[in-house]
XYZ file of C-alpha atoms in Angstrom:
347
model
C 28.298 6.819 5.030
C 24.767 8.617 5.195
C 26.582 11.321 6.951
C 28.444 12.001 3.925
C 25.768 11.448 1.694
C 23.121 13.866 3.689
C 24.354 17.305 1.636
C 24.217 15.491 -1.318
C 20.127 14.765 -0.860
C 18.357 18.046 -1.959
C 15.993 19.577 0.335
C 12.546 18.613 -1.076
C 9.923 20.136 0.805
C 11.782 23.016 1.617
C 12.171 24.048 -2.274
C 8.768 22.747 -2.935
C 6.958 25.124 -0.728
C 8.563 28.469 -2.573
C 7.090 27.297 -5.676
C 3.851 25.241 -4.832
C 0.095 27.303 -3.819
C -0.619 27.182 -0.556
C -3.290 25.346 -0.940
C -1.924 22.392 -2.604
C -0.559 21.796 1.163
C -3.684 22.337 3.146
C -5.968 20.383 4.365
C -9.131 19.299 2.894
C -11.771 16.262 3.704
C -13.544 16.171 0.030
C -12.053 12.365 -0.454
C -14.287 11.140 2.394
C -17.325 11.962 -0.411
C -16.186 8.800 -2.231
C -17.715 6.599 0.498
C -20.938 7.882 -0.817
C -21.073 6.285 -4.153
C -18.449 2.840 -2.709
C -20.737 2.148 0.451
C -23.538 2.345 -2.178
C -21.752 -0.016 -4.419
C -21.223 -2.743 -1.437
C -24.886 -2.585 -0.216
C -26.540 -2.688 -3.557
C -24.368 -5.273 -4.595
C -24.936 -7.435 -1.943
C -28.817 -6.810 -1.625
C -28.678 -7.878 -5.759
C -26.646 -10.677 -4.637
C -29.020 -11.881 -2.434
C -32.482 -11.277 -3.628
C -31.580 -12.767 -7.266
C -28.348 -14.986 -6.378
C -26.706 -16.722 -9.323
C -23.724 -18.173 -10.208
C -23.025 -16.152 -13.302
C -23.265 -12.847 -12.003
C -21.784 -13.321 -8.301
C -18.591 -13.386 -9.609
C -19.074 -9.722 -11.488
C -20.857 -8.260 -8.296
C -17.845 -9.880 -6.093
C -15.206 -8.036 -8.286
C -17.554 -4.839 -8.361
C -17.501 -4.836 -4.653
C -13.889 -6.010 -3.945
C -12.871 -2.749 -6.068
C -15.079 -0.741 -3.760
C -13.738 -2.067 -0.465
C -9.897 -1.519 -1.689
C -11.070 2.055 -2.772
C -12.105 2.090 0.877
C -8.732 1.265 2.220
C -7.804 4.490 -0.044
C -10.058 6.811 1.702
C -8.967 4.831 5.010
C -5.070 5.340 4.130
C -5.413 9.127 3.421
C -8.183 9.905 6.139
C -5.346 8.161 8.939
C -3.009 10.632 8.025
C -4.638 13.320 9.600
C -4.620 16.004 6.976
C -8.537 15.885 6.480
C -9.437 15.869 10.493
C -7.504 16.917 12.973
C -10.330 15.240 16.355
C -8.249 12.059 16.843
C -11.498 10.269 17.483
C -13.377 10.886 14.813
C -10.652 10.435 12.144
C -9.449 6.861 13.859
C -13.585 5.728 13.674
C -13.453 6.588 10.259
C -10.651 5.081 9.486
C -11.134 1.906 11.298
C -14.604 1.732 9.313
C -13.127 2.159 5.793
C -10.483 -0.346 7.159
C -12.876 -2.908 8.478
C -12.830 -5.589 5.473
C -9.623 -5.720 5.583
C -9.133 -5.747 9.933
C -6.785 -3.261 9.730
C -7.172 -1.129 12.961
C -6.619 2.336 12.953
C -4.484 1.751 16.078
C -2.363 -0.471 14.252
C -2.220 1.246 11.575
C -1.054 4.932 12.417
C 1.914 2.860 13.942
C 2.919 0.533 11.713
C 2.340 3.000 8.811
C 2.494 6.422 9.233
C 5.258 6.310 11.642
C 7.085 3.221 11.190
C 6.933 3.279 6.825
C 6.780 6.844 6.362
C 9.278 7.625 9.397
C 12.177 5.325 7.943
C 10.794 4.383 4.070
C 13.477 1.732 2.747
C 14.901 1.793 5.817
C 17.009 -2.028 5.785
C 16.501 -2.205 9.991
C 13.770 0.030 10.128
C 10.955 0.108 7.497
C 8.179 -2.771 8.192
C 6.935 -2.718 4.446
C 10.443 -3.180 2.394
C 11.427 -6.659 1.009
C 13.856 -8.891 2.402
C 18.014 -8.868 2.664
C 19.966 -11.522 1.617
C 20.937 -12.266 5.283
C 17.182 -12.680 5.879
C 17.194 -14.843 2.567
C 19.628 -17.501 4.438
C 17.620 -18.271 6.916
C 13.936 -17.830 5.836
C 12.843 -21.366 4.605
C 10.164 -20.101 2.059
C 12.062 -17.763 0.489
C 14.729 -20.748 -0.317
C 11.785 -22.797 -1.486
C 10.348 -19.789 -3.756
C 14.068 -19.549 -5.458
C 14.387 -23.129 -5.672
C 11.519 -22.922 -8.233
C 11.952 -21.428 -11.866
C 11.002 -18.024 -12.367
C 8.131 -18.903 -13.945
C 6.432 -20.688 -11.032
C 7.610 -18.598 -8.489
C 6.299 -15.577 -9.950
C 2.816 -17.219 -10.216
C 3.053 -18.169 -6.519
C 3.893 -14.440 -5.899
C 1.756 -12.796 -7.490
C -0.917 -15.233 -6.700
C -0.396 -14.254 -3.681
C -1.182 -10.407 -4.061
C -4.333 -11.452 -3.279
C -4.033 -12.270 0.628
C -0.574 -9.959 1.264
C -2.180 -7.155 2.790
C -4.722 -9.310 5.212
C -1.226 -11.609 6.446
C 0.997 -8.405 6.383
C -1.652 -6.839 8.727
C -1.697 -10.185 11.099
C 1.862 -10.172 10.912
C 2.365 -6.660 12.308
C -0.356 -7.272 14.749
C 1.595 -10.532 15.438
C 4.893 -8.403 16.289
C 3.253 -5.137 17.828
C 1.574 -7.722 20.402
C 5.335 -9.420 20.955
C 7.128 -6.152 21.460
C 7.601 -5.381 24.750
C 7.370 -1.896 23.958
C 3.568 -2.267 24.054
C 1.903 -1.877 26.570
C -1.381 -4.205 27.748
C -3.858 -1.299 26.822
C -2.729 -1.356 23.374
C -2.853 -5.128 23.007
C -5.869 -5.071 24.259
C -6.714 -2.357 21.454
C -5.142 -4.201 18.378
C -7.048 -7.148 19.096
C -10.887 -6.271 18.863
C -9.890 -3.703 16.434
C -9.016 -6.841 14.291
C -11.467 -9.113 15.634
C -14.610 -6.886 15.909
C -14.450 -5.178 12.091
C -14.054 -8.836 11.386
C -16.419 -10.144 12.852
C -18.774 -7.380 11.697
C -18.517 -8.530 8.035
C -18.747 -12.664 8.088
C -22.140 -12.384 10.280
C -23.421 -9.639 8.431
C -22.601 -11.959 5.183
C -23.118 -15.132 7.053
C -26.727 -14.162 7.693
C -27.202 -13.219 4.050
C -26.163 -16.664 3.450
C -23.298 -19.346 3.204
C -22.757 -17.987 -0.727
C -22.860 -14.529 0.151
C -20.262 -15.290 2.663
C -18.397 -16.344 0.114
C -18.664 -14.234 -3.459
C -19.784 -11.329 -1.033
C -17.182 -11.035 1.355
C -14.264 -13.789 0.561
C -13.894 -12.714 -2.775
C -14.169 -9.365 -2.655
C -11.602 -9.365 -0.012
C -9.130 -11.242 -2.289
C -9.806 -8.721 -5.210
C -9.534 -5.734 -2.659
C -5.635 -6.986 -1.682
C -4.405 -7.835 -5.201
C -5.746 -3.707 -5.844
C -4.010 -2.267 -3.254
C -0.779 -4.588 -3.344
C -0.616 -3.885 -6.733
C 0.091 -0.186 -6.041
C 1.985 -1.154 -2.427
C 4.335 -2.775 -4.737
C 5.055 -0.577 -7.074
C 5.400 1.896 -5.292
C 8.654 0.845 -3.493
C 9.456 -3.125 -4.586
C 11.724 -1.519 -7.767
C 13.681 0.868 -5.378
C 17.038 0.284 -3.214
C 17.532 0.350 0.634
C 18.149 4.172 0.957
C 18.413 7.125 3.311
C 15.201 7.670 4.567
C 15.661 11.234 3.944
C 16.204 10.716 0.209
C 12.512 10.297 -0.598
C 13.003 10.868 -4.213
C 15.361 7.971 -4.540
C 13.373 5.585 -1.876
C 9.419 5.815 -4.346
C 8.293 5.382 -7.206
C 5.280 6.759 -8.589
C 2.933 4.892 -11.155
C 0.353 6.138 -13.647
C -2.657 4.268 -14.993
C -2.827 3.304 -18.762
C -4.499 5.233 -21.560
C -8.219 4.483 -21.087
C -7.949 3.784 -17.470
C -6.731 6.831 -16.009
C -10.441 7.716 -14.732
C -9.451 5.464 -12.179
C -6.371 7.413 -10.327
C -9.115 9.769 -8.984
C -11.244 6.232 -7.920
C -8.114 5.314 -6.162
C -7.167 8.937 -4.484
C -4.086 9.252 -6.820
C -2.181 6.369 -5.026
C 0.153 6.064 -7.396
C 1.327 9.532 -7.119
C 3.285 8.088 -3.847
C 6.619 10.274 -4.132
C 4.447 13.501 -3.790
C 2.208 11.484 -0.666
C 5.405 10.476 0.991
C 6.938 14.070 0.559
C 3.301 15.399 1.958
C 1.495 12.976 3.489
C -1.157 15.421 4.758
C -1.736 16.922 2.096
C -5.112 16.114 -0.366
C -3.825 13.569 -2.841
C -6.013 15.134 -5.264
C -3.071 17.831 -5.553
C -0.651 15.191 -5.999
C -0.544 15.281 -9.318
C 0.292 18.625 -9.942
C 2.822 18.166 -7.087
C 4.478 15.972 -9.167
C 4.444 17.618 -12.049
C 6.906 19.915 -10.276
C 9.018 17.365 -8.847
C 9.737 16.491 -12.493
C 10.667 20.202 -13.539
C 12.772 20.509 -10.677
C 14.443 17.081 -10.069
C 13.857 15.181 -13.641
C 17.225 12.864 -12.741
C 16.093 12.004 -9.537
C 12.234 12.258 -9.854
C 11.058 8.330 -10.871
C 8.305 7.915 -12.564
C 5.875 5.128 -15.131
C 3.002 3.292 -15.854
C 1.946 0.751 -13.468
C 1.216 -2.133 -15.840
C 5.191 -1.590 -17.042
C 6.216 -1.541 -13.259
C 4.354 -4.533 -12.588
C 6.051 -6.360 -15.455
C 9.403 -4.874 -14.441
C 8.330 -7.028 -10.790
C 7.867 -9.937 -12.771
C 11.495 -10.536 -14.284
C 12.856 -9.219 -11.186
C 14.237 -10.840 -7.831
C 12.886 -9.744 -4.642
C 15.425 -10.057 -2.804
C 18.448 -7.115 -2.029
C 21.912 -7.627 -2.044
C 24.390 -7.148 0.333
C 24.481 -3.408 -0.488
C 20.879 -2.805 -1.079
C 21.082 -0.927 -4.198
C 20.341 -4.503 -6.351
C 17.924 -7.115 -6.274
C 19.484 -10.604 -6.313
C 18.382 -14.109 -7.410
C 20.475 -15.998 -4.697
C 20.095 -19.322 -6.209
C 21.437 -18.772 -9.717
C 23.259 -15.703 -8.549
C 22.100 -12.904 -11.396
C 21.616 -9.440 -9.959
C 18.726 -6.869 -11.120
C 19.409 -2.785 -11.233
C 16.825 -0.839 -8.658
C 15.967 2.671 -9.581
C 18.824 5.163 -10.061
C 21.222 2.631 -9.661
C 20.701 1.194 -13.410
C 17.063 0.360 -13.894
C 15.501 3.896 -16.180
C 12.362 5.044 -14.839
């Protein structure tokens, strides 16, 4: 079936590149200047915190500084893809430092992500980060438990728990990379204290700060640092169908920021822009924009685009869940189907 489909699938990059500067393309490392004003946010947040500790205004600092450490994972995400620095070394220290709240090791990370996800995106046997099957569905006990519920509460439960699905996706890949049999001792040995050590790092440093700065310093923050990037991790591909993995247009979705926000898609390196990052991931995502912006011109029927707060709401009244097929999402207890991008749902 793919093999019929491949001519159909329009050869992205290859028309991009005889209409797109050169530059747009190349390689720059001016989003690693955002640590500057992020790392100051942490520190000065938690030296506030604990000279003049109250309960009123820990909660603002927490959220001030969970922002900053999911902006982190930003710089982190694009700095792991190699575009910025080429020394493997450096750019996997880097990495694994703008990583460290989270314990995602850059190890880990260029394996699970940039190969795995980007290498087969929407993949249904292949791509770690895309939601379940409805043969999963049958025998996944929490998932029947979740759809035994009414949509209500099992949308509250799910998005509740945006806040802690990055940190247990992470343990749950380093669960399976140490399983595989494919890896080799070495690279146990290397996804462990890359988790454990960043870890570590961050409840003694807040530990010896104090039991409360453990807490609105580091635990919160943490919480508020997931639901920001799972926000955009879900969006980005939860509203598409299973789908040839060369078909990048048809596998993404990107998502803009609402009117009075949009300051912010600089903050966050232009996340949202995800069609153009998973077309060029090495290229500066503060291009990605523009990139876009000739996607549209030349593929407006295929190109999908819209505001994050409406694709977040679209994730609410929809099942997560695919069909047989893979081109719907199903609710497999009352048996209603949702459309997925290009195959009914406008975006």
């Amino acid at each position: 079936m793919q093999a019929e489909l491949a001519p159909l699938i329009p050869r992205y990059r290859q028309e991009l590149k005889k209409t797109l500067p050169a530059h747009y393309l190349k390689a720059d490392n001016r989003h690693l200047l955002w640590l500057i004003p992020h790392v100051g946010i942490i520190a000065g947040s938690l030296w506030l915190m604990s000279t003049w500790f109250s309960w009123w205004l820990a909660p603002f600092l927490g959220i001030l500084i969970g922002h900053s450490l999911g902006c982190l994972g930003f710089i982190a995400h694009e700095t792991c893809h190699g575009g910025a620095i080429k020394n493997k070394t450096l750019r996997h220290l880097l990495t694994g430092i703008a990583f460290s709240p989270f314990g995602i090791g850059p190890y880990l990370w260029s394996r699970w992500h940039n190969a795995e996800h980007h290498g087969h995106t929407q993949d249904s046997g292949l791509d770690p980060d895309r939601l379940f099957q409805i043969n999963e569905y049958r025998e996944n006990a929490i998932l029947k438990w979740l759809y035994r519920m009414s949509p209500l509460a099992r949308n509250v439960v799910i998005f509740g728990f945006f806040s802690l699905m990055m940190s247990q996706h992470n343990v749950s890949m380093a669960i399976a990379y140490l399983r595989d049999p494919k890896t080799t001792w070495r690279e146990r040995i290397i996804i462990l204290y890359q988790f454990l050590l960043p870890k570590a790092f961050w409840v003694v440093l807040t530990v010896m700060l104090g039991w409360q700065i453990l807490l609105m310093g580091y635990v919160l923050p943490l919480l508020v640092a997931n639901a920001l990037v799972i926000s955009y991790i879900a969006t980005n591909h939860f509203l598409n169908p299973l789908a040839d993995e060369d078909d990048v247009l048809a596998s993404s979705l990107s998502v803009t920021m609402p009117r009075g926000f949009r300051w912010l898609d600089a903050m966050h390196l232009h996340f949202g822009a995800h069609v153009a990052h998973h077309l060029f991931p090495q290229s500066p995502s503060r291009h990605a924009r523009k990139i876009e912006r000739e996607l549209k011109r030349l593929w407006p029927d295929r190109y999908h685009e819209m505001p994050i707060t409406k694709a977040l709401a679209l994730l609410w009244k929809t099942p997560w869940v695919y069909d047989e097929d893979g081109k719907a999402l199903i609710d497999p207890e009352q048996n209603t189907t949702s459309p997925t991008l290009g195959h009914g749902l406008k975006g």
